[in-house]
Coordinates of C-alpha atoms and ligand atoms in Angstrom, one line a residue:
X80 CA 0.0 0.0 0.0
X81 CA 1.1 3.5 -1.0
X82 CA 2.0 5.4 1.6
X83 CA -0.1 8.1 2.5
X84 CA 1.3 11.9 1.8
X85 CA 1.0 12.3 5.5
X86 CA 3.6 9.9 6.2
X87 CA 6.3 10.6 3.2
X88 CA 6.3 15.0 4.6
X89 CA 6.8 13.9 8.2
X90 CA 9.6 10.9 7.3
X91 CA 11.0 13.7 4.9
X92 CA 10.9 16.5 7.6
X93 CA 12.2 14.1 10.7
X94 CA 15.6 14.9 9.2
X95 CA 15.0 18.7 9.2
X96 CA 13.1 19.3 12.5
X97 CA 16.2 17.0 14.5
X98 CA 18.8 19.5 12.7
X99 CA 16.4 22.1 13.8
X100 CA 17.6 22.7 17.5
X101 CA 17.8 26.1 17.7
X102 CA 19.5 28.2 20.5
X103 CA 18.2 29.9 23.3
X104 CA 15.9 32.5 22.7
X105 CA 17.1 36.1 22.4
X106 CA 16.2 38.5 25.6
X107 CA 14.0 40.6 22.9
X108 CA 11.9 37.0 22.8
X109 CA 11.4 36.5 26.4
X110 CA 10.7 39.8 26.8
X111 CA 8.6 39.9 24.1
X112 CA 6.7 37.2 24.6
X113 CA 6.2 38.2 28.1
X114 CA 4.7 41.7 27.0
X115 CA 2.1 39.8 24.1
X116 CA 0.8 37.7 26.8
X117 CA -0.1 41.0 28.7
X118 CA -1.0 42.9 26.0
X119 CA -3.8 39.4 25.4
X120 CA -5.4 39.6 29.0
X121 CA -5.4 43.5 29.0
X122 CA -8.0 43.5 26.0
X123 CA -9.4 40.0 27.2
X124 CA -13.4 41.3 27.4
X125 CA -13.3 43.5 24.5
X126 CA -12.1 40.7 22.7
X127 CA -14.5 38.1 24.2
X128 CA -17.4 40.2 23.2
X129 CA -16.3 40.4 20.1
X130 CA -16.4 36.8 19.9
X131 CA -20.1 37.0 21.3
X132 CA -21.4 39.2 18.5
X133 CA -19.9 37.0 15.9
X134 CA -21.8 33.8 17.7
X135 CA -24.8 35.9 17.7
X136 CA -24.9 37.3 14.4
X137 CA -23.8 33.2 12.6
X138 CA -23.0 34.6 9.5
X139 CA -22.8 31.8 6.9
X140 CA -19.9 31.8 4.4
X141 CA -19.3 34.5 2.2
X142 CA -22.5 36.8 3.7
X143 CA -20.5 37.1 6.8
X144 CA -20.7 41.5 6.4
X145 CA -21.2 42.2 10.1
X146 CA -19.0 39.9 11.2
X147 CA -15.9 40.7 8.8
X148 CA -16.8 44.5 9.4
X149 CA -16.3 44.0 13.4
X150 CA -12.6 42.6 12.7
X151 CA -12.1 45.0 10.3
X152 CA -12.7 47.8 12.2
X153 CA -11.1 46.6 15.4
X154 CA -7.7 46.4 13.4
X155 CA -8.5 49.9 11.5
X156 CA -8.8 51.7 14.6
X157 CA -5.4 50.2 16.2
X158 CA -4.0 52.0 12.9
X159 CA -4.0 49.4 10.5
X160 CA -4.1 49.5 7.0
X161 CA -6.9 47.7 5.8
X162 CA -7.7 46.6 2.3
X163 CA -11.6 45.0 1.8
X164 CA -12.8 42.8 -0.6
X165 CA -9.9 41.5 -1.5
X166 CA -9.3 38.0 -4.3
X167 CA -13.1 39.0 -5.6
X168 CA -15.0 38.4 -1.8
X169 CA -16.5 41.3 -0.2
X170 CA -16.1 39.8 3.1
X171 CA -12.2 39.2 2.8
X172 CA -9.8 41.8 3.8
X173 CA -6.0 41.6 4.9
X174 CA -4.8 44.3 7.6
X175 CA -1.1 45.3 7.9
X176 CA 0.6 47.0 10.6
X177 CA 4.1 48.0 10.3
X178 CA 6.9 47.8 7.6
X179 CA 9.6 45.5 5.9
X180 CA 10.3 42.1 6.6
X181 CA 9.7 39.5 8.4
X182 CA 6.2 39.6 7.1
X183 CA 4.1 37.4 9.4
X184 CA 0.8 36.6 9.1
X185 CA -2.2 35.5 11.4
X186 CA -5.4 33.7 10.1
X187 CA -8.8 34.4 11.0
X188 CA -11.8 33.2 10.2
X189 CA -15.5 33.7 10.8
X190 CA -18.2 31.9 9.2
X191 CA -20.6 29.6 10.5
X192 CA -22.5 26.2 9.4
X193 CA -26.4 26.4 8.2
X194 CA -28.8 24.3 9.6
X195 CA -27.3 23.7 13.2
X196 CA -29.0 25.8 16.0
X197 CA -28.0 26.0 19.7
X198 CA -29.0 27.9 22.7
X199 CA -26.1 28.9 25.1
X200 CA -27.4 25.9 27.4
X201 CA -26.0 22.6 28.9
X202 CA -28.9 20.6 26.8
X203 CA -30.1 20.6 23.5
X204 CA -31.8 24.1 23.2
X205 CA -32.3 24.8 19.4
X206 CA -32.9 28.6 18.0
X207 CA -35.6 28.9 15.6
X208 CA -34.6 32.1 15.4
X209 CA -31.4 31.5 14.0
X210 CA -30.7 29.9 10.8
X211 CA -27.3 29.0 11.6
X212 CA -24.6 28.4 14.3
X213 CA -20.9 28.7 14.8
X214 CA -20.7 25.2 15.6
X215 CA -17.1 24.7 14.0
X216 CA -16.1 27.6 16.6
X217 CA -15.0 30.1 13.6
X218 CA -16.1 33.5 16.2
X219 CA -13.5 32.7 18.8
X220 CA -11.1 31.6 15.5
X221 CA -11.9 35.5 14.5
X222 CA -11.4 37.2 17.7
X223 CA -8.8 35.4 18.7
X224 CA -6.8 36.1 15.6
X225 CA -7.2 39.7 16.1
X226 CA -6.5 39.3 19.5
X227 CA -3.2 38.3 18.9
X228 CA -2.3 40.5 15.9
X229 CA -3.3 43.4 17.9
X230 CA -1.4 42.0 21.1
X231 CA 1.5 42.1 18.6
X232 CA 1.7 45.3 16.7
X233 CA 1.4 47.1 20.3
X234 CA 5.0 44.8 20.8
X235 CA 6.3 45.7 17.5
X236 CA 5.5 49.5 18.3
X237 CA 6.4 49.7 22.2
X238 CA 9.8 47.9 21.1
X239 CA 11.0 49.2 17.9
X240 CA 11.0 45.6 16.3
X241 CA 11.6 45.8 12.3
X242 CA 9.1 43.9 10.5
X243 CA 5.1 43.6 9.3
X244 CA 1.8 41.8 11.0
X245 CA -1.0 41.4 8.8
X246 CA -3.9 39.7 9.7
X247 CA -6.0 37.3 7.2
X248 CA -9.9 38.0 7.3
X249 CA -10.5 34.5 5.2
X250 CA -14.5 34.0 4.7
X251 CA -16.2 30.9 3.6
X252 CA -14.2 28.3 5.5
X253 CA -17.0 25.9 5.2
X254 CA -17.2 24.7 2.4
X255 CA -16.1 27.7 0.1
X256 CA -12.5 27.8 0.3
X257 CA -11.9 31.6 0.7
X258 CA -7.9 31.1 1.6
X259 CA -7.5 28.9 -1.9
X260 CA -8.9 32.5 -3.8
X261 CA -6.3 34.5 -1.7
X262 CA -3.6 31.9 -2.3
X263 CA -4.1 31.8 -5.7
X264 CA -4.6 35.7 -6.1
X265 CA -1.0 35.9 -4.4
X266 CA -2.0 37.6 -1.6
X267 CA 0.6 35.3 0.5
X268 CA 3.8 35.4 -1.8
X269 CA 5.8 38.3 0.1
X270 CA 5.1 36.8 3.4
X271 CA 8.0 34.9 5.4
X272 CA 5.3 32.8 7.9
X273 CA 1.6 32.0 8.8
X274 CA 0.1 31.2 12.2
X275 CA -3.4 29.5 12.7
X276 CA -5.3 27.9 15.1
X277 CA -8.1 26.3 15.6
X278 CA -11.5 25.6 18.5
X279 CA -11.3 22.5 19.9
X280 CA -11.9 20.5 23.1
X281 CA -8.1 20.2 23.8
X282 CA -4.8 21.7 24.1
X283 CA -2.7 20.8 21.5
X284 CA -0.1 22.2 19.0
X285 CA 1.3 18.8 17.0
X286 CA 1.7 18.6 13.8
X287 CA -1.3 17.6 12.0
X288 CA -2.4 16.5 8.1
X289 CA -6.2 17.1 6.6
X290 CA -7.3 15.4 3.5
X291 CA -7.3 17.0 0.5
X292 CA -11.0 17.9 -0.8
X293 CA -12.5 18.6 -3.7
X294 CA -16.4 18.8 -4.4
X295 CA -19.0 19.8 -6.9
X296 CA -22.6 20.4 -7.2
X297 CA -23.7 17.6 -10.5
X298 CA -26.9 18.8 -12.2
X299 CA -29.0 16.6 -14.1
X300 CA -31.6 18.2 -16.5
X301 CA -34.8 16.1 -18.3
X302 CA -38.0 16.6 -19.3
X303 CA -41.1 16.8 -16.9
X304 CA -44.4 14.7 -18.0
X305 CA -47.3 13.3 -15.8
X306 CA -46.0 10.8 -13.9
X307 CA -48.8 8.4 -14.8
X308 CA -50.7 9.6 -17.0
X309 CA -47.3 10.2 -19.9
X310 CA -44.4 9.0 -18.1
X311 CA -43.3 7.4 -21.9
X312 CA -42.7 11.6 -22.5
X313 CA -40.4 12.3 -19.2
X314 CA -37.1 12.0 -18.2
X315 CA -36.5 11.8 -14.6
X316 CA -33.5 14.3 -13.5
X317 CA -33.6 12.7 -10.1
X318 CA -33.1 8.8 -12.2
X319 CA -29.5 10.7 -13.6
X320 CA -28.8 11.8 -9.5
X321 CA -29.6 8.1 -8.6
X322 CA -27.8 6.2 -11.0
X323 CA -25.0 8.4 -10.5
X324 CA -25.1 7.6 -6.8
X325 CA -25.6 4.0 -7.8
X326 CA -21.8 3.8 -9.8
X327 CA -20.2 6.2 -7.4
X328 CA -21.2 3.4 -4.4
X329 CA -19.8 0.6 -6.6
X330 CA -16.6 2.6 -7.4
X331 CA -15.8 2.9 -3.7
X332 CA -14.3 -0.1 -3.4
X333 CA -12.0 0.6 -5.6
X334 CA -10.7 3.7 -4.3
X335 CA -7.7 3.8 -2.2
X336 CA -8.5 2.9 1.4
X337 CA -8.2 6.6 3.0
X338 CA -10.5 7.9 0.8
X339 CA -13.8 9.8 1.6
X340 CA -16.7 10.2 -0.6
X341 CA -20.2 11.9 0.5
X342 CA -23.0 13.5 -0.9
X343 CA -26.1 15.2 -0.2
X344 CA -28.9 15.4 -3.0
X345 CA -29.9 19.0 -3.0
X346 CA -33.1 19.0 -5.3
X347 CA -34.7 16.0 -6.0
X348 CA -38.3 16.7 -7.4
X349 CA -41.4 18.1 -5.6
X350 CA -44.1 15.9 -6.7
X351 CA -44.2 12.3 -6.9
X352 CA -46.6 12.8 -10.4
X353 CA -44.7 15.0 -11.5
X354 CA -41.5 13.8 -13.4
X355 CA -38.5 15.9 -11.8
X356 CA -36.7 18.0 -14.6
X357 CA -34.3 19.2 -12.6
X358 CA -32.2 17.7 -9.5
X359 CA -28.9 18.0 -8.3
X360 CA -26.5 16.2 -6.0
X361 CA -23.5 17.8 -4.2
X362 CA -20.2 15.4 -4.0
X363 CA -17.0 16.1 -1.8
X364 CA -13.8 13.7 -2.6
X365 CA -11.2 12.9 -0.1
X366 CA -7.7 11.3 0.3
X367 CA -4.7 12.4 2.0
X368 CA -3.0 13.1 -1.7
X369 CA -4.3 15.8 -3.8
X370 CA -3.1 13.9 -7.0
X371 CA -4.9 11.2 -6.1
X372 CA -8.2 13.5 -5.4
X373 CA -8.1 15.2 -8.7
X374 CA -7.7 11.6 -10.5
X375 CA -10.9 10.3 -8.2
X376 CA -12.8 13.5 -8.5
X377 CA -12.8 12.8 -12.3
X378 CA -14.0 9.0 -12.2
X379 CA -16.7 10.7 -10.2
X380 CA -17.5 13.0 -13.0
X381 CA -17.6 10.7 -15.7
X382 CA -20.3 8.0 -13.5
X383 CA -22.0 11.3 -14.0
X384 CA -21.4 11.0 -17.4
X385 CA -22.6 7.9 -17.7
X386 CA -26.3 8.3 -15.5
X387 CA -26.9 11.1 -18.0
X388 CA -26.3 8.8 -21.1
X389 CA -28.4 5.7 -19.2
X390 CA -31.8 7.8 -17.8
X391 CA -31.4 10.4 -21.3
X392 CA -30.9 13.6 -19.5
X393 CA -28.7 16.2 -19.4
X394 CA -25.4 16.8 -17.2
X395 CA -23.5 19.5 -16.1
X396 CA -21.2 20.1 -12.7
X397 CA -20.0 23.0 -10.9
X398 CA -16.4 23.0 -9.1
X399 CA -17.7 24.3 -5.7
X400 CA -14.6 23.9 -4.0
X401 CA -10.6 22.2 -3.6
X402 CA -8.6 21.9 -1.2
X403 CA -4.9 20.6 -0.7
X404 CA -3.6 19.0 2.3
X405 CA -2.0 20.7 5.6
X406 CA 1.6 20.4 5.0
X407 CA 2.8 20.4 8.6
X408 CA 6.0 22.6 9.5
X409 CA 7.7 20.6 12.1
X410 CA 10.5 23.7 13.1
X411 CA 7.3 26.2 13.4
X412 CA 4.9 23.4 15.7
X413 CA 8.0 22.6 18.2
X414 CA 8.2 26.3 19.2
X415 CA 4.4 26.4 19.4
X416 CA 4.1 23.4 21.6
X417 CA 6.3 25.5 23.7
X418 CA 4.5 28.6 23.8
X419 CA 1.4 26.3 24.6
X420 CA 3.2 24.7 27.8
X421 CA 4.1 27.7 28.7
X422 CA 0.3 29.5 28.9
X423 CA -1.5 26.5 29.9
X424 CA -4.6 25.5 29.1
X425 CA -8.2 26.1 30.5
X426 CA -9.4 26.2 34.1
X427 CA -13.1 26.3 35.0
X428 CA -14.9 28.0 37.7
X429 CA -17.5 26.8 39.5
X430 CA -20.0 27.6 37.0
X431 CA -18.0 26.5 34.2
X432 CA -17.8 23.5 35.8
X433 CA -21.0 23.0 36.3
X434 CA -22.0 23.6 32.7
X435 CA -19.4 21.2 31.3
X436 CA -20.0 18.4 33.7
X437 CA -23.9 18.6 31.7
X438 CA -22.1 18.4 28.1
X439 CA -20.1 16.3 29.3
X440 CA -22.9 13.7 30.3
X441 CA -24.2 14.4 26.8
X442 CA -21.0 13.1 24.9
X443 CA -19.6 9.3 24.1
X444 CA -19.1 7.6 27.2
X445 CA -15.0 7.4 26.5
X446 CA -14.9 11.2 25.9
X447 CA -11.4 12.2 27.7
X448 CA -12.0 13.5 31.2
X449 CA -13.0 17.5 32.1
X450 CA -9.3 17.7 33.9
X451 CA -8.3 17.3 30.4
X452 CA -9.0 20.9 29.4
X453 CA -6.6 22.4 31.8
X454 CA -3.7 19.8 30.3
X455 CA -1.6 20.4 27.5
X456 CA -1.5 17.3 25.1
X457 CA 2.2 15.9 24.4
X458 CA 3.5 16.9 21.2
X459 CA 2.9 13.8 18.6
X460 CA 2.2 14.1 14.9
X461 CA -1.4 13.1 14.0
X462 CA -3.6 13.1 10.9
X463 CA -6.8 14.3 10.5
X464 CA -10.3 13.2 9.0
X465 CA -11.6 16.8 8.0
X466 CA -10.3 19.7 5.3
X467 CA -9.4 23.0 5.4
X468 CA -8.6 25.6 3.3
X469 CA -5.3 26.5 5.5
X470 CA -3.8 23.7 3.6
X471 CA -3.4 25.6 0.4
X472 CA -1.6 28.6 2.7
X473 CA 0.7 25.6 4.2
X474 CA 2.1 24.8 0.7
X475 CA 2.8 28.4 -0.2
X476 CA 3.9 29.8 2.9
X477 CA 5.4 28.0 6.4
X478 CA 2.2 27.3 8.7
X479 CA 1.7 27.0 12.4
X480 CA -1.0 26.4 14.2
X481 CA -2.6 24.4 17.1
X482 CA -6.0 23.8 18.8
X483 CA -7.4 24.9 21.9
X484 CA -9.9 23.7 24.1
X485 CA -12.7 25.9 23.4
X486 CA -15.4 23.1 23.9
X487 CA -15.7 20.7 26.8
X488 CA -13.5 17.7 26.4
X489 CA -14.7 15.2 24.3
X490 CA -16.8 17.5 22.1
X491 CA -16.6 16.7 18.0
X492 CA -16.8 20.3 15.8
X493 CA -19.8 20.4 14.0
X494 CA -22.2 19.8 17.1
X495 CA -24.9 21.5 19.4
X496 CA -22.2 21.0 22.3
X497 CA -19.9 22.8 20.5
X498 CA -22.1 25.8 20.0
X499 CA -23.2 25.8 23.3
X500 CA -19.7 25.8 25.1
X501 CA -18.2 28.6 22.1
X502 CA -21.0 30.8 23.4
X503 CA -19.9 31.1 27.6
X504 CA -16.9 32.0 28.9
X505 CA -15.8 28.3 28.5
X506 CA -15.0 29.2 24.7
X507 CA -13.8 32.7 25.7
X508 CA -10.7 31.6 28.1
X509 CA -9.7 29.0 25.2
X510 CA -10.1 32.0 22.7
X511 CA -6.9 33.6 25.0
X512 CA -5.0 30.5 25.2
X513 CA -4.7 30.1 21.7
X514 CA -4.4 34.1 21.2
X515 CA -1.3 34.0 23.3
X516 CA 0.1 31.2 22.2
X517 CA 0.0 32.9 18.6
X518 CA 1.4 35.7 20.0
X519 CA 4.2 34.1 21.4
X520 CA 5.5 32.1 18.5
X521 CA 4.7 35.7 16.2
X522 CA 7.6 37.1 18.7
X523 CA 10.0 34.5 18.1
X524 CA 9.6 34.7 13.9
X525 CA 10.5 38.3 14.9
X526 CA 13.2 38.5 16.6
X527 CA 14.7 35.1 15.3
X528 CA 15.8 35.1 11.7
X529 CA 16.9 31.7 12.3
X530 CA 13.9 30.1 13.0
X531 CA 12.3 32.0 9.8
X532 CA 15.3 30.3 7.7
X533 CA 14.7 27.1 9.4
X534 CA 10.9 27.0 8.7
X535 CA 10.9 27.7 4.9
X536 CA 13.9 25.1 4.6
X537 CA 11.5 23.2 5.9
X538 CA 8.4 23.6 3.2
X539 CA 10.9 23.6 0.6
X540 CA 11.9 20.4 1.3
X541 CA 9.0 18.8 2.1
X542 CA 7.4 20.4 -1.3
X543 CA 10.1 19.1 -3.2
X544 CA 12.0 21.4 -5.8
X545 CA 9.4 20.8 -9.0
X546 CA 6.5 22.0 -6.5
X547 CA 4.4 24.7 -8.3
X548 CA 0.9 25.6 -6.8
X549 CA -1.9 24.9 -8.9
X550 CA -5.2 24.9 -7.3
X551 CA -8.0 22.7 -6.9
X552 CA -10.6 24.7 -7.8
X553 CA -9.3 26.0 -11.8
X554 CA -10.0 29.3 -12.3
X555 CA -13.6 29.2 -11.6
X556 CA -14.7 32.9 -9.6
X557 CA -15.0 32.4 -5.9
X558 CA -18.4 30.6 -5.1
X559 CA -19.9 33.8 -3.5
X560 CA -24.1 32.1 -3.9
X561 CA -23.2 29.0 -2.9
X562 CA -24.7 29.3 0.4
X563 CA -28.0 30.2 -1.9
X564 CA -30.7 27.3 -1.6
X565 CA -30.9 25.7 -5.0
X566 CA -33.5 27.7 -7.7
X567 CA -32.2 30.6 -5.8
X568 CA -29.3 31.3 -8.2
Ligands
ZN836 ZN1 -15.8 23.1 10.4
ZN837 ZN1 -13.6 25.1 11.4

């Protein structure tokens, strides 16, 4: 069996990351790193509001104007230069503060997931009044970011250190790959290293994988006719989604073991006597390897082929999104991990206690214990199930980043418990662990020219000397209506 591309970067990088042992930090670092962390708790409400707002307002991807205006502005008023709109989405922006090099850049993000609801209660509590929910955390991801970028341009200032902090506004996350837009409009190229990080329900900073991604919406188009009365004059559009379903099931076994295929059929008809002339079916395709994605992606595409041909309708697909896989930057994570030991993770109160002992009762019975929030988890390499559109940064640009433990231990993304948690204080003290941590390891790219050196050695290597980015998703525009319900665009 192939190895996965998981395992060939971290052999590859083992070599790198052991020559890697850098000195002792510079006094600027310590200090430095002293003076983020306090800059972090000074602004520690204002930034957990922020947060608040965001969870309130569940802005789903690329329609996410309040919530990309409240970062915005934040930055802009700590002087700032802000440009909006940027790679063709309104609600992207990049913010720079300072001049020259090292460039270093922060990530945020802020959209949330439709169709998930969640009251800030121990229990399930949905909100009809809300049409979505930050269930993957992205409003602590947001603030947090900014948090730390603002922690560190008042460092940069208060200590004369040379270089530039921009922060990232990335929309559409979920789903609509707003980072692959900005990677491949070259908004990344003069910058020297990227931190991340992401809410989670632990502490952790190792270096991690995702699976490569890439999905389309397949649109079948036949002819409608009574469904009793002339069916010998229809086609059924929904007969192209369902025999295309049927090949796709019989081709996974024949797909390399770590791949992941799932769909969701988005129109499918609206009368049984009515034959549909319209349905549609929305694929993702996953595997450690982007090569391998694109090659599976286009067996997919021609089973859609084929159901058009067999039920005589119509076929035609949409590229919705694509999405490499995190390259991990072993020299970057080990000073992370640091950074993380050294802030610690999450303590609850008595009430926070109290609220996470009732999520907790809520979760799989071997979810780790609440003590576990406090810890930080050892540092060991680990591949993921899920995507993200940081892995086309990764390839372009060194990346760091970590998780902290936003939700109550135990807690998967994507759920009502982590809604719930992201929306107390519970989510909020995470939110500054990972802010300072960021912070921190921003100080050290700063004042260490080594460790910059050391971390682009290390993506060149592991990208190999033929490496030229070419993205997932073609040159289609980004996917700005793809939130839209279906006969909506
Ligand atoms: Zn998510
Ligand atoms: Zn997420």
């Amino acid at each position: 069996m192939r190895k996965s591309l998981v395992q060939d970067t971290l052999i590859a990088a083992a070599a790198v990351a052991a020559a890697a042992v850098l000195p002792l930090l510079p006094a600027a670092a310590q200090d430095g790193r002293d003076a983020v962390v306090a800059h972090v708790e000074a602004g520690g409400e204002r930034y957990a509001a922020m947060a608040q707002q965001i969870w309130d307002w569940a802005e789903v991807g690329y329609q996410e104007t309040r919530s990309s205006a409240l970062l915005r502005d934040a930055l802009a008023e700590a002087g700032f230069e802000v440009d909006e709109g940027v790679a063709g989405m309104p609600t992207a922006f990049v913010a720079s503060w300072g001049a020259g090099s090292p460039v270093i850049g922060i990530l945020a993000e802020y959209d949330a997931l439709p169709g998930i609801t969640q009251d800030r209660a121990p229990e399930r509590a949905p909100r009809p009044d809300m049409g979505a929910g930050h269930a993957c955390g992205h409003h602590l991801f947001g603030a947090g970011s900014v948090a730390a970028a603002l922690a560190v341009k008042a460092w940069l200032e208060e200590s004369g250190t040379p270089g530039t902090v921009r922060l990232y506004g990335t929309p559409a996350e979920e789903g609509g790959a707003g980072k692959v837009y900005m990677v491949r409009g070259g908004l990344f190229e003069d910058v020297d290293a990227v931190l991340h990080w992401h809410p989670g329900n632990a502490n952790e900073a190792s270096p991690s994988s995702s699976l490569a991604n890439k999905s389309a919406k397949f649109r079948f188009h036949g002819v409608s006719a009574h469904a009793a009365g002339a069916p010998e004059q229809g086609r059924s559009a929904l007969d192209g989604v369902e025999a295309m379903n049927h090949m796709v099931n019989l081709l996974r076994e024949h797909v390399p073991q770590e791949t992941r295929i799932h769909y969701v059929i988005t129109a499918g008809g609206h009368a049984p006597n009515v034959i549909p002339d319209f349905a549609e079916v929305f694929y993702y395709v996953r595997n450690p390897d982007p090569e391998l994605v694109k090659s599976i992606f286009e067996r997919v595409a021609r089973a859609a082929e084929g159901a058009a041909m067999g039920t005589g309708t119509r076929m035609e697909y949409e590229v919705v999104h694509g999405l490499f896989a995190m390259l991990p930057n072993e020299t970057l994570q080990r000073r992370a991990q640091k950074n993380l030991e050294r802030v610690g993770g999450v303590v609850y109160d008595d009430a926070e206690r109290a609220f996470a002992e009732a999520i907790h009762a809520t979760l799989q019975e071997d979810s780790p214990p609440l003590e576990s929030a406090a810890e930080v988890q050892p540092y060991m390499p680990r591949a993921a199930g899920g995507s993200t559109d940081v892995a086309d940064v990764s390839w372009v640009v060194p990346t760091v980043g970590m998780s902290a433990a936003t939700w109550v231990p135990g807690t998967p993304a994507h759920s009502w418990q982590a809604i719930a948690a992201g929306g107390t204080s519970i989510g909020e003290k995470g939110m500054l662990v990972a802010a300072k941590t960021l912070a921190m390891t921003a100080v050290e790219l700063f004042t260490d020219p080594d460790l910059v050196a050391a971390a682009i050695a290390e993506r060149l290597e592991r990208v190999g000397p033929d490496f030229e980015y070419v993205s997932l998703v073609g040159d289609r525009d980004p996917p700005l209506d793809y939130r839209n319900p279906p006969g909506a665009r």
